[in-house]
Each structure stands twice: as C-alpha cells, then as structure tokens.
Amino acid sequence: MEQYKIDRINELARKNKAQGLTPDELAERDALRREYIDAVKQSLMGQLDRTYYVDEKGRKTKLRKKGEQ
C-alpha cells in the first residue's frame, strides 16, 4: 500500500476525533481501511507460505493451513 494512502487514513482518523467526518469521508476511510487490511493479510500469508519449522530430528516441514494434511 502506498504511503500517501496510509497518511490519508491517519488524516481522516485525526479529523474524525476532532470534528467528525462527512458521509463521503466515511466511505473513503472505510475503503482505505479495507485496502490496508487486505494488504497486511496478503503480506502475512506470503510470509507464512515461506515459513518452515524444524522438528527435534532436524527435519524441515513446511507450514500448512489448518485442516490440510
């Protein structure tokens, strides 16, 4: 996510605390927050896809999603 979008989220949060937001600003804030959350989740999933754990015998095992065999 681009830094200017994160800055805009913070700007809207400060404005909301100070005086409130218009309906258009609320919609913009919600869209930006959703985009931010999706970017964080995608980054985390990418990191977990490249993560292995090592057991007592030194064997590397790739992490699997819950419920996978």
Coordinates of C-alpha atoms in Angstrom, one line a residue:
M1 CA 0.0 0.0 0.0
E2 CA 1.3 3.4 -0.9
Q3 CA 2.4 5.8 1.9
Y4 CA 0.1 8.6 0.8
K5 CA -2.9 6.3 1.4
I6 CA -1.7 5.5 4.9
D7 CA -1.2 9.2 5.5
R8 CA -4.8 9.8 4.3
I9 CA -6.1 7.1 6.7
N10 CA -4.3 8.9 9.6
E11 CA -5.5 12.3 8.5
L12 CA -9.1 11.1 8.4
A13 CA -8.7 9.5 11.8
R14 CA -7.5 12.8 13.3
K15 CA -10.3 14.7 11.7
N16 CA -12.9 12.2 12.9
K17 CA -11.7 12.7 16.5
A18 CA -11.6 16.5 16.2
Q19 CA -14.8 17.3 14.3
G20 CA -16.3 14.2 12.7
L21 CA -16.5 13.1 9.1
T22 CA -18.9 13.7 6.2
P23 CA -20.6 10.6 4.7
D24 CA -18.2 10.8 1.7
E25 CA -15.2 10.9 4.0
L26 CA -16.6 8.0 6.0
A27 CA -16.9 5.9 2.8
E28 CA -13.3 6.9 1.8
R29 CA -12.0 6.0 5.2
D30 CA -13.7 2.6 5.1
A31 CA -12.4 1.8 1.6
L32 CA -8.9 2.8 2.6
R33 CA -9.0 0.7 5.8
R34 CA -10.3 -2.3 3.9
E35 CA -7.4 -1.9 1.3
Y36 CA -4.9 -1.6 4.2
I37 CA -6.2 -4.7 6.0
D38 CA -6.2 -6.7 2.7
A39 CA -2.5 -5.6 2.1
V40 CA -1.5 -6.7 5.6
K41 CA -3.2 -10.1 5.2
Q42 CA -1.6 -10.7 1.8
S43 CA 1.8 -9.8 3.2
L44 CA 1.4 -12.1 6.2
M45 CA 0.1 -15.0 4.0
G46 CA 3.1 -14.6 1.7
Q47 CA 5.5 -14.7 4.7
L48 CA 3.8 -17.8 6.2
D49 CA 3.9 -19.6 2.8
R50 CA 7.7 -19.3 3.0
T51 CA 7.9 -20.5 6.6
Y52 CA 9.2 -23.9 7.8
Y53 CA 9.6 -25.3 11.2
V54 CA 12.3 -27.7 12.3
D55 CA 11.5 -30.7 14.5
E56 CA 13.7 -32.4 17.1
K57 CA 15.4 -34.5 14.4
G58 CA 16.3 -31.5 12.3
R59 CA 13.7 -32.1 9.6
K60 CA 12.3 -29.1 7.9
T61 CA 8.5 -29.1 7.5
K62 CA 6.5 -26.5 5.6
L63 CA 3.7 -24.9 7.5
R64 CA 0.2 -26.0 6.3
K65 CA -3.1 -24.3 6.6
K66 CA -5.3 -25.6 9.4
G67 CA -7.2 -28.7 8.3
E68 CA -4.7 -29.6 5.5
Q69 CA -2.9 -32.9 5.6

